Amino acid sequence: QVRYEESGGGSVQAGGSLRLSCLASGFIFRVTCMGWFRQAPGKEREGVAGIYSENGVIYYAESVKGRFTISRDNANNTLYLQMNSLTPDDTAMYYCARIVCNSRSAVDWGQGTQVTVSS
């Protein structure tokens, strides 16, 4: 059974930082391409960042480039998202997901962790 345990969300002021974590289980994490998605109220879910398994290729949405960093710890089946210089536009529910390698499409995702940025 695939499971994601997301954590690290919270409320911060603009300019602050948060680090999201996602402990995954139920599949072979080290060979799985992973990503973070987010969904703000009234908006569609969007891809934030992804990291491929084999070649380590990383991508970011234009809106977060230079501020967010995705990483993975294959030994501990954990995906991370370091978020710096947060703005109110980053307020959303953030989801950990398996993605189709060499694409930005999600296979499935967890329950999410809420990030709220106040001005």
XYZ file of N, CA and C in Angstrom:
357
model
N 0.841 -1.185 0.000
C 0.000 0.000 0.000
C 0.883 1.244 0.000
N 0.656 2.109 -0.961
C 1.436 3.342 -1.063
C 0.981 4.327 0.006
N 1.933 4.890 0.716
C 1.622 5.877 1.749
C 2.612 7.028 1.690
N 2.109 8.214 1.999
C 2.941 9.409 2.104
C 2.635 10.089 3.432
N 3.666 10.372 4.182
C 3.495 11.098 5.445
C 4.169 12.451 5.289
N 3.369 13.445 4.918
C 3.901 14.789 4.711
C 3.910 15.561 6.015
N 4.903 16.386 6.201
C 4.998 17.206 7.400
C 5.813 18.455 7.089
N 5.812 19.384 8.038
C 6.625 20.590 7.899
C 5.871 21.840 7.516
N 4.594 21.688 7.190
C 3.821 22.869 6.845
C 3.534 23.724 8.072
N 2.999 24.893 7.852
C 2.685 25.782 8.956
C 2.401 27.181 8.463
N 2.370 28.099 9.393
C 2.113 29.513 9.088
C 3.372 30.323 9.319
N 3.733 31.102 8.316
C 4.918 31.946 8.422
C 4.614 33.315 7.816
N 5.443 34.269 8.138
C 5.313 35.585 7.528
C 6.090 35.614 6.213
N 5.702 36.533 5.374
C 6.404 36.689 4.102
C 7.898 36.878 4.342
N 8.680 36.217 3.510
C 10.123 36.261 3.673
C 10.677 35.116 4.481
N 9.791 34.372 5.121
C 10.208 33.257 5.953
C 10.489 31.990 5.156
N 10.836 30.940 5.887
C 11.197 29.664 5.278
C 10.478 28.518 5.958
N 10.283 27.464 5.194
C 9.758 26.208 5.728
C 10.441 25.068 4.990
N 10.519 23.938 5.648
C 11.047 22.739 5.004
C 10.005 21.632 5.123
N 9.514 21.201 3.984
C 8.542 20.122 3.948
C 9.273 18.789 3.821
N 8.701 17.776 4.466
C 9.234 16.423 4.371
C 8.115 15.476 3.963
N 8.493 14.418 3.297
C 7.530 13.402 2.886
C 8.177 12.037 3.037
N 7.698 11.287 4.016
C 8.168 9.925 4.214
C 7.272 8.996 3.405
N 7.856 8.307 2.438
C 7.081 7.469 1.535
C 7.299 5.993 1.832
N 6.285 5.200 1.556
C 6.385 3.754 1.743
C 5.443 3.051 0.786
N 5.660 1.758 0.626
C 4.793 0.970 -0.234
C 5.288 0.818 -1.657
N 6.443 1.385 -1.942
C 7.045 1.234 -3.265
C 8.557 1.439 -3.112
N 9.295 1.133 -4.176
C 10.755 1.248 -4.110
C 11.123 2.703 -4.383
N 11.340 3.433 -3.316
C 11.512 4.882 -3.392
C 12.691 5.280 -4.277
N 13.824 4.581 -4.143
C 15.048 5.042 -4.792
C 14.963 4.994 -6.316
N 14.052 4.222 -6.862
C 13.929 4.132 -8.321
C 12.694 4.867 -8.827
N 12.072 5.620 -7.951
C 10.831 6.312 -8.285
C 11.065 7.809 -8.441
N 10.550 8.360 -9.494
C 10.607 9.805 -9.699
C 9.553 10.457 -8.801
N 9.940 11.545 -8.155
C 9.084 12.151 -7.147
C 8.914 13.640 -7.391
N 7.847 14.181 -6.852
C 7.621 15.612 -7.023
C 6.763 16.202 -5.928
N 6.711 17.497 -5.904
C 5.822 18.254 -5.029
C 4.837 19.033 -5.884
N 3.588 19.019 -5.447
C 2.530 19.777 -6.089
C 1.883 20.661 -5.036
N 1.137 21.649 -5.492
C 0.397 22.479 -4.544
C -0.922 22.908 -5.148
N -1.859 23.193 -4.262
C -3.169 23.664 -4.705
C -3.647 24.746 -3.764
N -3.854 25.915 -4.320
C -4.385 27.039 -3.560
C -5.901 27.052 -3.688
N -6.599 27.648 -2.745
C -8.065 27.704 -2.813
C -8.543 28.312 -4.133
N -9.442 27.614 -4.795
C -9.997 28.125 -6.035
C -9.115 27.967 -7.253
N -7.996 27.313 -7.094
C -7.063 27.131 -8.212
C -6.814 25.650 -8.458
N -6.314 25.356 -9.647
C -5.970 23.977 -9.968
C -4.655 23.579 -9.305
N -4.514 22.274 -9.117
C -3.267 21.767 -8.568
C -2.162 21.973 -9.592
N -1.005 22.421 -9.133
C 0.109 22.677 -10.041
C 1.379 22.005 -9.540
N 2.225 21.632 -10.486
C 3.512 21.057 -10.121
C 4.458 22.138 -9.647
N 5.154 21.874 -8.577
C 6.090 22.831 -7.996
C 7.521 22.444 -8.337
N 7.846 21.176 -8.121
C 9.207 20.711 -8.367
C 9.202 19.200 -8.501
N 10.189 18.697 -9.212
C 10.304 17.256 -9.370
C 11.751 16.833 -9.406
N 11.979 15.599 -9.046
C 13.339 15.068 -9.066
C 13.269 13.643 -9.575
N 14.026 13.379 -10.633
C 13.983 12.066 -11.240
C 14.903 11.122 -10.478
N 14.694 9.833 -10.660
C 15.415 8.863 -9.857
C 16.767 8.504 -10.442
N 16.812 8.224 -11.733
C 18.031 7.679 -12.314
C 19.094 8.728 -12.558
N 18.710 9.818 -13.158
C 19.730 10.796 -13.526
C 19.745 12.032 -12.637
N 18.850 12.055 -11.650
C 18.847 13.163 -10.708
C 18.406 14.483 -11.286
N 17.839 14.469 -12.477
C 17.371 15.713 -13.081
C 16.295 16.333 -12.204
N 16.375 17.632 -12.069
C 15.452 18.380 -11.227
C 14.798 19.481 -12.054
N 13.540 19.710 -11.801
C 12.865 20.841 -12.447
C 12.067 21.608 -11.407
N 11.806 22.866 -11.729
C 11.019 23.740 -10.862
C 10.033 24.536 -11.694
N 8.910 24.845 -11.096
C 7.992 25.793 -11.706
C 8.674 27.158 -11.726
N 8.391 27.941 -12.733
C 9.021 29.256 -12.855
C 8.800 30.108 -11.615
N 7.655 29.964 -11.005
C 7.281 30.809 -9.872
C 8.098 30.538 -8.614
N 8.801 29.396 -8.575
C 9.547 29.059 -7.356
C 11.047 28.944 -7.598
N 11.457 29.078 -8.844
C 12.886 28.958 -9.161
C 13.703 29.953 -8.354
N 14.804 29.466 -7.797
C 15.682 30.321 -7.009
C 15.273 30.448 -5.555
N 14.077 29.966 -5.225
C 13.598 30.061 -3.842
C 13.374 28.690 -3.204
N 12.946 27.723 -3.993
C 12.663 26.385 -3.492
C 13.744 25.416 -3.951
N 14.010 24.412 -3.099
C 14.970 23.369 -3.442
C 14.383 22.011 -3.100
N 14.305 21.141 -4.087
C 13.822 19.781 -3.862
C 15.025 18.864 -3.692
N 14.892 17.899 -2.796
C 15.960 16.925 -2.585
C 15.346 15.626 -2.087
N 16.164 14.587 -2.101
C 15.663 13.295 -1.660
C 16.740 12.548 -0.888
N 16.297 11.737 0.065
C 17.172 10.870 0.848
C 16.702 9.452 0.591
N 17.343 8.792 -0.348
C 16.895 7.449 -0.729
C 17.086 6.430 0.389
N 18.051 6.652 1.239
C 18.285 5.710 2.336
C 17.134 5.716 3.337
N 16.449 6.847 3.431
C 15.351 6.978 4.392
C 13.999 7.214 3.736
N 13.935 6.969 2.427
C 12.658 7.067 1.696
C 11.962 8.403 1.933
N 12.733 9.472 1.925
C 12.167 10.776 2.253
C 12.451 11.806 1.160
N 11.430 12.551 0.844
C 11.508 13.648 -0.117
C 11.389 14.952 0.655
N 12.147 15.958 0.247
C 12.132 17.243 0.923
C 11.832 18.385 -0.046
N 11.321 19.475 0.525
C 11.178 20.710 -0.234
C 11.546 21.854 0.701
N 12.691 22.449 0.459
C 13.116 23.621 1.214
C 12.555 24.854 0.526
N 11.798 25.645 1.271
C 11.129 26.808 0.698
C 11.634 28.070 1.406
N 12.260 28.932 0.662
C 12.779 30.190 1.204
C 12.081 31.374 0.552
N 12.231 32.527 1.168
C 11.653 33.772 0.637
C 10.179 33.586 0.276
N 9.445 33.014 1.190
C 8.031 32.713 0.927
C 7.221 33.993 0.777
N 6.235 33.934 -0.091
C 5.316 35.048 -0.306
C 3.882 34.547 -0.105
N 2.936 35.459 0.065
C 1.533 35.029 0.220
C 1.042 34.177 -0.960
N 1.619 34.371 -2.139
C 1.230 33.571 -3.298
C 1.621 32.105 -3.157
N 2.488 31.793 -2.211
C 2.881 30.407 -1.984
C 1.906 29.682 -1.062
N 0.933 30.393 -0.535
C -0.065 29.777 0.344
C -0.855 28.726 -0.419
N -0.837 27.496 0.085
C -1.500 26.386 -0.603
C -1.354 25.125 0.232
N -2.079 24.097 -0.179
C -1.845 22.758 0.347
C -0.766 22.139 -0.532
N 0.266 21.610 0.081
C 1.382 21.025 -0.652
C 1.311 19.504 -0.554
N 1.501 18.866 -1.715
C 1.368 17.414 -1.805
C 2.646 16.779 -2.324
N 3.002 15.685 -1.698
C 4.090 14.829 -2.165
C 3.484 13.851 -3.169
N 4.241 13.518 -4.226
C 3.659 12.652 -5.246
C 4.706 11.828 -5.963
N 4.299 10.681 -6.413
C 5.073 9.955 -7.406
C 4.752 10.613 -8.751
N 5.748 10.740 -9.600
C 5.491 11.321 -10.916
C 5.979 10.369 -11.992
N 5.444 10.534 -13.164
C 5.903 9.767 -14.312
C 7.266 10.308 -14.707
N 8.272 9.438 -14.726
C 9.626 9.892 -15.038
C 9.659 10.550 -16.410
N 10.474 11.572 -16.531
C 10.614 12.349 -17.764
C 9.333 13.093 -18.130
N 8.503 13.307 -17.136
C 7.312 14.128 -17.326
C 7.082 14.890 -16.031
N 6.014 15.635 -15.998
C 5.654 16.365 -14.780
C 4.267 15.944 -14.300
N 3.875 14.753 -14.700
C 2.552 14.246 -14.355
C 2.602 13.376 -13.106
N 1.640 13.597 -12.210
C 1.580 12.830 -10.978
C 0.881 11.494 -11.194
N 1.376 10.492 -10.495
C 0.736 9.174 -10.486
C -0.280 9.131 -9.350
N 0.124 9.608 -8.210
C -0.753 9.705 -7.051
C -0.098 10.674 -6.074
N -0.785 10.994 -4.989
C -0.237 11.928 -4.014
C -0.790 11.677 -2.632
N -0.150 12.336 -1.662
C -0.550 12.162 -0.285
C -1.684 13.083 0.124
N -1.867 13.182 1.441
C -2.960 13.997 1.980
C -2.632 15.484 1.985
N -1.368 15.798 1.936
C -0.958 17.192 1.874
C -0.631 17.800 3.227
N 0.110 18.885 3.170
C 0.426 19.677 4.350
C 0.214 21.146 3.996
N -0.444 21.862 4.880
C -0.849 23.238 4.586
C 0.275 24.225 4.856
N 0.490 25.100 3.902
C 1.446 26.200 4.051
C 0.681 27.507 3.913
N 0.794 28.360 4.923
C 0.121 29.653 4.905
C 1.141 30.753 5.139
N 1.207 31.689 4.199
C 2.166 32.792 4.288
C 1.397 34.095 4.410
N 1.658 34.817 5.480
C 0.971 36.088 5.705
C 1.872 37.254 5.330
N 1.247 38.331 4.908
C 2.023 39.510 4.484
C 2.322 40.424 5.654
